[in-house]
């Protein structure tokens, strides 16, 4: 094998490895039912991103009704289902999860958990308030200790016993009971 052939073989190997690495990174970046919800986003989608940035980070198109005001929702075109993003002033402000038991918080909290489980996962950081529409229900609001996260929350809605839905994002939007209404 001459030096020119060796060089071409080397370049081919480098390109193949680079392509594999890029594909792996893109595959890992895709928003899935295994993505983790955290105080200011889910998976690679962060509060503060534009819809275009969020779609790129999610690895999927985000669809919704055309915006007709400063607050609207978009959701992944395919998966994960029952996940939506509130958009205010052109940026993602909160993540809503409904009827999806696969997505969890970083600590493992999910729809279907008991109120006691949520309180035990976040000792001393859960504020309990009455639910506006569910008679026995509550809002269990995770209040972060870290000053850098002071403008974010995770809100677990319950029927009085079990978590029925959850949301995470920035204040004040994360505390809007009726979404954009």
Tab-separated table of N, CA, C and O in Angstrom, residues 15-67:
chain	number	residue	atom	x	y	z
A	15	UNK	N	-13.651	9.837	8.663
A	15	UNK	CA	-14.984	10.291	8.275
A	15	UNK	C	-16.062	9.340	8.774
A	15	UNK	O	-17.114	9.767	9.242
A	16	UNK	N	-15.825	8.047	8.702
A	16	UNK	CA	-16.794	7.059	9.170
A	16	UNK	C	-17.007	7.196	10.673
A	16	UNK	O	-18.145	7.180	11.160
A	17	UNK	N	-15.925	7.353	11.424
A	17	UNK	CA	-16.023	7.517	12.875
A	17	UNK	C	-16.718	8.832	13.210
A	17	UNK	O	-17.589	8.882	14.072
A	18	UNK	N	-16.363	9.903	12.504
A	18	UNK	CA	-17.006	11.206	12.737
A	18	UNK	C	-18.498	11.124	12.466
A	18	UNK	O	-19.313	11.633	13.222
A	19	UNK	N	-18.879	10.470	11.389
A	19	UNK	CA	-20.285	10.317	11.034
A	19	UNK	C	-21.020	9.525	12.104
A	19	UNK	O	-22.124	9.879	12.511
A	20	UNK	N	-20.410	8.467	12.589
A	20	UNK	CA	-21.007	7.648	13.634
A	20	UNK	C	-21.196	8.469	14.905
A	20	UNK	O	-22.233	8.417	15.545
A	21	UNK	N	-20.187	9.262	15.249
A	21	UNK	CA	-20.258	10.093	16.447
A	21	UNK	C	-21.380	11.115	16.333
A	21	UNK	O	-22.172	11.282	17.250
A	22	UNK	N	-21.504	11.792	15.200
A	22	UNK	CA	-22.559	12.767	14.998
A	22	UNK	C	-23.926	12.091	15.073
A	22	UNK	O	-24.839	12.575	15.719
A	23	UNK	N	-24.073	10.934	14.449
A	23	UNK	CA	-25.342	10.202	14.493
A	23	UNK	C	-25.695	9.805	15.914
A	23	UNK	O	-26.853	9.881	16.318
A	24	UNK	N	-24.720	9.384	16.676
A	24	UNK	CA	-24.951	8.995	18.062
A	24	UNK	C	-25.411	10.195	18.879
A	24	UNK	O	-26.354	10.095	19.647
A	25	UNK	N	-24.768	11.336	18.691
A	25	UNK	CA	-25.148	12.547	19.422
A	25	UNK	C	-26.563	12.960	19.044
A	25	UNK	O	-27.379	13.273	19.899
A	26	UNK	N	-26.893	12.945	17.756
A	26	UNK	CA	-28.235	13.301	17.314
A	26	UNK	C	-29.253	12.331	17.903
A	26	UNK	O	-30.305	12.737	18.392
A	27	UNK	N	-28.969	11.043	17.893
A	27	UNK	CA	-29.895	10.049	18.444
A	27	UNK	C	-30.109	10.282	19.933
A	27	UNK	O	-31.220	10.149	20.434
A	28	UNK	N	-29.064	10.624	20.661
A	28	UNK	CA	-29.184	10.857	22.098
A	28	UNK	C	-29.963	12.128	22.384
A	28	UNK	O	-30.589	12.242	23.416
A	29	UNK	N	-29.922	13.111	21.471
A	29	UNK	CA	-30.567	14.391	21.699
A	29	UNK	C	-32.076	14.327	21.501
A	29	UNK	O	-32.793	15.186	21.973
A	30	UNK	N	-32.578	13.319	20.833
A	30	UNK	CA	-34.002	13.230	20.532
A	30	UNK	C	-34.833	13.117	21.809
A	30	UNK	O	-34.510	12.369	22.719
A	31	UNK	N	-35.903	13.883	21.850
A	31	UNK	CA	-36.823	13.847	22.971
A	31	UNK	C	-37.622	12.550	22.915
A	31	UNK	O	-38.175	12.200	21.887
A	32	UNK	N	-37.650	11.801	24.036
A	32	UNK	CA	-38.340	10.502	24.081
A	32	UNK	C	-39.128	10.377	25.382
A	32	UNK	O	-39.055	11.245	26.250
A	33	UNK	N	-39.820	9.256	25.529
A	33	UNK	CA	-40.532	8.960	26.773
A	33	UNK	C	-39.584	8.671	27.930
A	33	UNK	O	-40.007	8.584	29.075
A	34	UNK	N	-38.290	8.512	27.639
A	34	UNK	CA	-37.301	8.301	28.696
A	34	UNK	C	-36.582	9.606	29.066
A	34	UNK	O	-35.730	9.614	29.955
A	35	UNK	N	-36.923	10.702	28.389
A	35	UNK	CA	-36.309	11.992	28.717
A	35	UNK	C	-36.680	12.378	30.142
A	35	UNK	O	-37.765	12.060	30.621
A	36	UNK	N	-35.776	13.048	30.807
A	36	UNK	CA	-35.999	13.448	32.198
A	36	UNK	C	-36.478	14.893	32.272
A	36	UNK	O	-35.933	15.783	31.619
A	37	UNK	N	-37.504	15.096	33.111
A	37	UNK	CA	-38.031	16.435	33.380
A	37	UNK	C	-37.213	17.044	34.505
A	37	UNK	O	-36.941	16.382	35.508
A	38	UNK	N	-36.823	18.276	34.341
A	38	UNK	CA	-36.120	18.968	35.410
A	38	UNK	C	-36.725	20.345	35.576
A	38	UNK	O	-37.650	20.718	34.850
A	39	UNK	N	-36.233	21.094	36.493
A	39	UNK	CA	-36.860	22.339	36.905
A	39	UNK	C	-37.001	23.366	35.773
A	39	UNK	O	-37.934	24.146	35.766
A	40	UNK	N	-36.098	23.303	34.794
A	40	UNK	CA	-36.180	24.283	33.704
A	40	UNK	C	-36.104	23.636	32.321
A	40	UNK	O	-35.508	24.189	31.395
A	41	UNK	N	-36.759	22.487	32.177
A	41	UNK	CA	-36.824	21.871	30.859
A	41	UNK	C	-37.020	20.368	30.915
A	41	UNK	O	-37.309	19.799	31.967
A	42	UNK	N	-36.853	19.760	29.755
A	42	UNK	CA	-36.939	18.302	29.651
A	42	UNK	C	-35.936	17.850	28.603
A	42	UNK	O	-35.847	18.437	27.513
A	43	UNK	N	-35.171	16.819	28.934
A	43	UNK	CA	-34.147	16.348	27.995
A	43	UNK	C	-33.234	17.484	27.592
A	43	UNK	O	-32.706	18.193	28.446
A	44	UNK	N	-33.117	17.714	26.292
A	44	UNK	CA	-32.244	18.780	25.784
A	44	UNK	C	-32.992	20.082	25.523
A	44	UNK	O	-32.403	21.053	25.089
A	45	UNK	N	-34.291	20.106	25.799
A	45	UNK	CA	-35.093	21.312	25.594
A	45	UNK	C	-35.115	22.115	26.896
A	45	UNK	O	-35.524	21.610	27.942
A	46	UNK	N	-34.677	23.362	26.807
A	46	UNK	CA	-34.572	24.216	27.986
A	46	UNK	C	-35.554	25.385	27.912
A	46	UNK	O	-35.815	25.928	26.835
A	47	UNK	N	-36.079	25.767	29.064
A	47	UNK	CA	-36.881	26.974	29.167
A	47	UNK	C	-36.013	28.144	28.681
A	47	UNK	O	-34.829	28.213	28.999
A	48	UNK	N	-36.616	29.017	27.883
A	48	UNK	CA	-35.894	30.164	27.339
A	48	UNK	C	-35.545	30.003	25.864
A	48	UNK	O	-35.239	30.978	25.189
A	49	UNK	N	-35.606	28.760	25.363
A	49	UNK	CA	-35.332	28.526	23.938
A	49	UNK	C	-36.496	29.042	23.093
A	49	UNK	O	-37.642	29.045	23.544
A	50	UNK	N	-36.201	29.437	21.856
A	50	UNK	CA	-37.262	29.720	20.909
A	50	UNK	C	-37.857	28.376	20.474
A	50	UNK	O	-37.249	27.322	20.716
A	51	UNK	N	-38.998	28.403	19.817
A	51	UNK	CA	-39.611	27.166	19.342
A	51	UNK	C	-38.676	26.475	18.345
A	51	UNK	O	-38.513	25.250	18.374
A	52	UNK	N	-38.035	27.238	17.480
A	52	UNK	CA	-37.094	26.670	16.510
A	52	UNK	C	-35.926	25.994	17.215
A	52	UNK	O	-35.542	24.875	16.869
A	53	UNK	N	-35.356	26.646	18.215
A	53	UNK	CA	-34.248	26.055	18.980
A	53	UNK	C	-34.709	24.797	19.709
A	53	UNK	O	-33.999	23.796	19.738
A	54	UNK	N	-35.909	24.842	20.280
A	54	UNK	CA	-36.434	23.697	21.019
A	54	UNK	C	-36.678	22.506	20.089
A	54	UNK	O	-36.377	21.367	20.437
A	55	UNK	N	-37.214	22.768	18.895
A	55	UNK	CA	-37.460	21.688	17.929
A	55	UNK	C	-36.146	21.039	17.517
A	55	UNK	O	-36.040	19.811	17.434
A	56	UNK	N	-35.135	21.856	17.294
A	56	UNK	CA	-33.814	21.319	16.930
A	56	UNK	C	-33.246	20.483	18.079
A	56	UNK	O	-32.748	19.379	17.871
A	57	UNK	N	-33.356	21.000	19.300
A	57	UNK	CA	-32.848	20.273	20.474
A	57	UNK	C	-33.630	18.983	20.696
A	57	UNK	O	-33.061	17.971	21.082
A	58	UNK	N	-34.948	19.004	20.437
A	58	UNK	CA	-35.800	17.838	20.646
A	58	UNK	C	-35.624	16.794	19.549
A	58	UNK	O	-35.980	15.642	19.733
A	59	UNK	N	-35.108	17.206	18.412
A	59	UNK	CA	-34.949	16.279	17.304
A	59	UNK	C	-36.266	15.937	16.630
A	59	UNK	O	-36.396	14.901	15.987
A	60	UNK	N	-37.263	16.811	16.792
A	60	UNK	CA	-38.572	16.584	16.185
A	60	UNK	C	-39.258	17.923	15.950
A	60	UNK	O	-38.960	18.911	16.627
A	61	UNK	N	-40.175	17.935	15.028
A	61	UNK	CA	-40.953	19.138	14.749
A	61	UNK	C	-41.918	19.390	15.902
A	61	UNK	O	-42.497	18.453	16.454
A	62	UNK	N	-42.077	20.653	16.298
A	62	UNK	CA	-43.037	21.035	17.325
A	62	UNK	C	-44.208	21.704	16.629
A	62	UNK	O	-44.018	22.657	15.871
A	63	UNK	N	-45.402	21.190	16.871
A	63	UNK	CA	-46.593	21.678	16.176
A	63	UNK	C	-47.607	22.207	17.168
A	63	UNK	O	-47.608	21.836	18.340
A	64	UNK	N	-48.489	23.064	16.679
A	64	UNK	CA	-49.546	23.605	17.519
A	64	UNK	C	-50.364	24.586	16.729
A	64	UNK	O	-50.121	24.812	15.540
A	65	UNK	N	-51.340	25.156	17.384
A	65	UNK	CA	-52.136	26.176	16.738
A	65	UNK	C	-51.256	27.388	16.483
A	65	UNK	O	-50.358	27.687	17.281
A	66	UNK	N	-51.531	28.095	15.390
A	66	UNK	CA	-50.729	29.299	15.134
A	66	UNK	C	-50.888	30.276	16.298
A	66	UNK	O	-51.992	30.434	16.819
A	67	UNK	N	-49.792	30.883	16.697
A	67	UNK	CA	-49.885	31.813	17.827
A	67	UNK	C	-50.785	33.001	17.474
A	67	UNK	O	-50.653	33.585	16.417
